[in-house]
Short mmCIF file of C-alpha atoms in Angstrom, two decimals:
data_model
loop_
_atom_site.label_atom_id
_atom_site.label_comp_id
_atom_site.label_asym_id
_atom_site.label_seq_id
_atom_site.Cartn_x
_atom_site.Cartn_y
_atom_site.Cartn_z
CA GLU G 1 0.14 0.05 -0.26
CA ALA G 2 1.55 3.36 -0.74
CA GLN G 3 1.88 5.40 2.00
CA VAL G 4 3.88 8.08 4.48
CA THR G 5 4.53 6.67 7.78
CA GLN G 6 5.69 8.94 10.76
CA ASN G 7 6.76 7.90 14.26
CA PRO G 8 6.29 8.16 16.85
CA ARG G 9 2.69 9.20 16.56
CA TYR G 10 2.15 10.84 20.15
CA LEU G 11 5.50 12.41 21.95
CA ILE G 12 5.47 14.23 25.37
CA THR G 13 9.12 15.08 25.96
CA VAL G 14 11.04 17.93 28.18
CA THR G 15 12.45 21.52 27.31
CA GLY G 16 16.08 20.86 25.88
CA LYS G 17 15.83 17.35 24.98
CA LYS G 18 16.69 16.16 21.50
CA LEU G 19 14.30 14.23 19.38
CA THR G 20 13.93 13.14 16.17
CA VAL G 21 10.22 12.62 14.17
CA THR G 22 11.00 9.86 11.49
CA CYS G 23 9.26 10.22 8.08
CA SER G 24 9.41 7.28 5.24
CA GLN G 25 7.49 6.88 1.87
CA ASN G 26 7.12 4.21 -0.18
CA MET G 27 6.00 5.69 -3.43
CA ASN G 28 9.81 6.65 -4.85
CA HIS G 29 8.61 10.30 -4.27
CA GLU G 30 11.27 13.14 -5.22
CA TYR G 31 9.54 15.67 -2.89
CA MET G 32 8.96 15.65 0.93
CA SER G 33 8.55 18.22 3.32
CA TRP G 34 7.67 18.80 7.21
CA TYR G 35 4.16 20.88 8.02
CA ARG G 36 3.35 22.21 11.35
CA GLN G 37 -0.33 22.26 12.70
CA ASP G 38 -1.57 24.98 15.02
CA PRO G 39 -5.16 25.61 15.55
CA GLY G 40 -6.27 29.03 13.76
CA LEU G 41 -2.89 29.05 11.80
CA GLY G 42 -3.57 26.27 9.60
CA LEU G 43 -0.46 24.23 8.15
CA ARG G 44 2.65 25.47 7.59
CA GLN G 45 5.86 24.56 5.75
CA ILE G 46 8.91 23.64 7.93
CA TYR G 47 11.45 22.52 5.52
CA TYR G 48 11.54 20.67 2.52
CA SER G 49 13.61 18.19 0.47
CA MET G 50 13.81 18.27 -3.54
CA ASN G 51 15.69 15.23 -3.90
CA VAL G 52 18.17 13.16 -1.99
CA GLU G 53 21.10 15.74 -0.12
CA VAL G 54 18.76 19.16 -1.27
CA THR G 55 16.93 20.60 1.47
CA ASP G 56 15.71 23.78 2.10
CA LYS G 57 13.86 25.98 4.52
CA GLY G 58 10.13 26.59 4.40
CA ASP G 59 8.24 29.57 6.15
CA VAL G 60 9.14 28.47 9.84
CA PRO G 61 12.46 26.55 9.87
CA GLU G 62 13.13 28.21 12.94
CA GLY G 63 14.69 25.34 15.84
CA TYR G 64 14.21 22.53 13.38
CA LYS G 65 16.79 20.74 11.25
CA VAL G 66 16.22 17.92 8.43
CA SER G 67 18.41 15.58 6.72
CA ARG G 68 17.66 13.55 3.28
CA LYS G 69 20.21 11.04 3.04
CA GLU G 70 18.45 8.52 1.20
CA LYS G 71 15.07 9.15 -0.65
CA ARG G 72 12.45 7.48 1.19
CA ASN G 73 13.60 8.93 4.79
CA PHE G 74 12.98 12.26 5.84
CA PRO G 75 13.31 12.93 9.47
CA LEU G 76 12.68 15.47 11.71
CA ILE G 77 15.22 16.65 14.13
CA LEU G 78 14.80 19.11 17.41
CA GLU G 79 17.50 19.47 18.72
CA SER G 80 16.41 21.38 21.77
CA PRO G 81 12.80 21.39 22.13
CA SER G 82 10.83 24.35 23.40
CA PRO G 83 7.62 24.79 24.62
CA ASN G 84 6.46 26.72 21.15
CA GLN G 85 7.02 23.90 19.38
CA THR G 86 4.35 22.31 20.81
CA SER G 87 2.33 21.29 17.57
CA LEU G 88 0.70 18.62 15.28
CA TYR G 89 3.19 18.02 12.78
CA PHE G 90 3.00 16.24 9.26
CA CYS G 91 5.25 14.96 6.82
CA ALA G 92 4.04 14.38 3.34
CA SER G 93 5.55 13.73 -0.09
CA SER G 94 4.40 14.11 -3.57
CA LEU G 95 6.15 12.94 -6.97
CA SER G 96 8.60 15.56 -7.76
CA TRP G 97 9.30 19.03 -6.69
CA ILE G 98 6.77 22.04 -7.18
CA ARG G 99 7.63 23.79 -10.67
CA THR G 100 6.19 27.30 -11.80
CA GLY G 101 2.66 26.95 -12.69
CA TRP G 102 2.25 23.24 -11.74
CA ALA G 103 2.04 21.18 -8.26
CA TYR G 104 1.81 17.67 -7.59
CA GLU G 105 -0.79 15.95 -5.17
CA GLN G 106 0.70 16.00 -1.68
CA TYR G 107 0.38 12.82 0.44
CA PHE G 108 0.17 13.25 4.21
CA GLY G 109 1.32 11.11 6.81
CA PRO G 110 -1.14 10.54 9.75
CA GLY G 111 0.72 12.87 12.16
CA THR G 112 3.00 13.42 14.93
CA ARG G 113 1.33 14.87 17.81
CA LEU G 114 4.17 16.40 20.26
CA THR G 115 3.96 18.08 23.27
CA VAL G 116 6.79 19.94 24.76
CA THR G 117 6.69 20.63 28.59
CA GLY M 1 5.98 36.01 2.24
CA GLN M 2 3.19 34.90 -0.01
CA GLN M 3 -0.26 34.46 1.71
CA VAL M 4 -3.36 33.03 1.09
CA MET M 5 -6.22 34.07 2.65
CA GLN M 6 -9.08 31.67 3.50
CA ILE M 7 -12.62 32.50 4.64
CA PRO M 8 -15.21 31.96 6.71
CA GLN M 9 -12.90 30.33 9.41
CA TYR M 10 -15.84 28.01 10.37
CA GLN M 11 -19.09 27.14 9.21
CA HIS M 12 -21.90 25.16 10.51
CA VAL M 13 -24.74 23.81 8.63
CA GLN M 14 -27.81 21.77 8.26
CA GLU M 15 -27.42 18.43 6.03
CA GLY M 16 -28.84 19.39 2.87
CA GLU M 17 -27.81 23.31 2.90
CA ASP M 18 -25.03 24.23 0.83
CA PHE M 19 -21.46 25.54 1.83
CA THR M 20 -18.80 27.46 0.40
CA THR M 21 -15.24 28.32 1.11
CA TYR M 22 -13.36 30.83 -0.41
CA CYS M 23 -9.57 31.66 -1.02
CA ASN M 24 -8.07 34.94 -1.78
CA SER M 25 -4.30 35.80 -2.48
CA SER M 26 -2.97 39.32 -3.18
CA THR M 27 -1.15 37.85 -6.00
CA THR M 28 -1.47 35.94 -9.28
CA LEU M 29 -1.43 32.31 -8.14
CA SER M 30 -0.11 29.60 -10.85
CA ASN M 31 -1.81 27.10 -9.71
CA ILE M 32 -4.08 26.28 -6.32
CA GLN M 33 -4.70 22.97 -4.56
CA TRP M 34 -7.80 21.90 -2.47
CA TYR M 35 -7.35 19.52 0.26
CA LYS M 36 -9.82 17.87 2.85
CA GLN M 37 -8.71 16.93 6.44
CA ARG M 38 -11.30 14.99 8.81
CA PRO M 39 -11.34 15.11 12.22
CA GLY M 40 -8.40 13.45 13.80
CA GLY M 41 -7.14 12.83 10.14
CA HIS M 42 -4.80 14.28 7.99
CA PRO M 43 -5.00 16.43 4.58
CA VAL M 44 -6.41 14.40 1.74
CA PHE M 45 -5.63 16.10 -1.81
CA LEU M 46 -9.10 17.13 -3.79
CA ILE M 47 -8.00 18.73 -6.88
CA GLN M 48 -5.66 21.31 -8.17
CA LEU M 49 -7.06 23.82 -10.72
CA VAL M 50 -4.39 25.38 -13.15
CA LYS M 51 -6.51 27.36 -15.97
CA SER M 52 -7.99 31.20 -15.56
CA GLY M 53 -11.55 30.66 -14.88
CA GLU M 54 -11.72 26.78 -14.60
CA VAL M 55 -14.04 25.03 -13.17
CA LYS M 56 -13.88 21.53 -12.09
CA LYS M 57 -16.46 19.33 -10.47
CA GLN M 58 -16.64 16.35 -8.11
CA LYS M 59 -20.20 15.01 -7.51
CA ARG M 60 -21.72 17.49 -5.25
CA LEU M 61 -18.31 19.48 -5.19
CA THR M 62 -17.80 22.17 -7.59
CA PHE M 63 -14.21 24.03 -7.46
CA GLN M 64 -13.44 27.15 -9.32
CA PHE M 65 -10.25 29.41 -9.98
CA GLY M 66 -10.97 32.94 -10.52
CA GLU M 67 -10.06 34.60 -14.06
CA ALA M 68 -7.54 36.63 -12.30
CA LYS M 69 -6.20 33.63 -10.71
CA LYS M 70 -6.12 35.35 -7.53
CA ASN M 71 -8.81 33.73 -5.78
CA SER M 72 -10.83 30.32 -5.99
CA SER M 73 -13.83 28.59 -4.27
CA LEU M 74 -14.93 25.34 -3.00
CA HIS M 75 -18.88 24.82 -3.17
CA ILE M 76 -20.87 21.85 -1.82
CA THR M 77 -24.25 21.57 -2.89
CA ALA M 78 -26.47 19.52 -0.22
CA THR M 79 -24.35 19.12 2.49
CA GLN M 80 -23.93 15.54 4.15
CA THR M 81 -22.42 14.61 7.48
CA THR M 82 -19.79 12.92 5.82
CA ASP M 83 -18.33 16.15 4.45
CA VAL M 84 -17.46 17.44 8.11
CA GLY M 85 -13.74 18.29 8.00
CA THR M 86 -11.47 21.40 7.05
CA TYR M 87 -10.93 22.48 3.83
CA PHE M 88 -7.61 24.21 2.95
CA CYS M 89 -6.48 25.68 -0.38
CA ALA M 90 -2.89 25.57 -0.70
CA GLY M 91 -0.90 27.68 -3.51
CA PRO M 92 2.88 28.52 -4.45
CA GLY M 93 4.80 30.09 -1.33
CA SER M 94 7.36 32.60 -1.36
CA GLY M 95 10.09 30.16 -1.39
CA TYR M 96 11.56 28.16 -4.73
CA SER M 97 9.51 25.44 -4.13
CA THR M 98 7.61 25.89 -1.53
CA LEU M 99 3.68 25.47 -0.62
CA THR M 100 1.36 27.98 1.51
CA PHE M 101 -2.18 26.76 2.89
CA GLY M 102 -4.82 28.96 3.87
CA LYS M 103 -5.69 28.65 7.34
CA GLY M 104 -9.10 26.52 6.20
CA THR M 105 -12.22 26.17 6.65
CA MET M 106 -13.96 24.04 9.29
CA LEU M 107 -17.36 22.80 8.01
CA LEU M 108 -19.42 21.40 10.56
CA VAL M 109 -22.68 19.66 9.17
CA SER M 110 -25.94 18.58 11.80
CA PRO M 111 -27.89 15.75 10.54
#
């Protein structure tokens, strides 16, 4: 089954304790990205990757790191989490990167609910 | 950066009533996508509009892209309880290959 998986689905942690949220897709997609969803703010893009070893910032990258060493995986790293990073996080992938005049359908993972105390 | 404004933020309708959500941008959009997120779920792609004045239909859902490609709408005819969820529009962001989502319209349908 074609899907995007994320782990963990739920995480409660403390301020400053490094954590990684994994994301994996089995559709051979080139483009992957991370979003955070907060009430009243909708979905905001954190980082994206157009292909292996190619990553770039989205609208809200501060406090986050990513890496794309393999095509299928795109982990999100919070080196020193803070309470304002408490949110619902979604990983998404699409066939290719967004081109001028065209964007590919984004496939979203099930989400990771993160609480930082 | 690029912003896509979506209204209303919330709408509560009786089953059978129609529903419309609007998406507006201050700049011309090369394309616009629509997603639906059920309560507790993840966003799911509905459709993409690319051409000026484009209208697409999916059963009871009608999607429109404005002539100036600065606005779009999603209209649901005769809502059903299965339509409950949040509807998002998304357009190209200010970055090279970014996607910007509207804040969404939450639809609640009472039987």
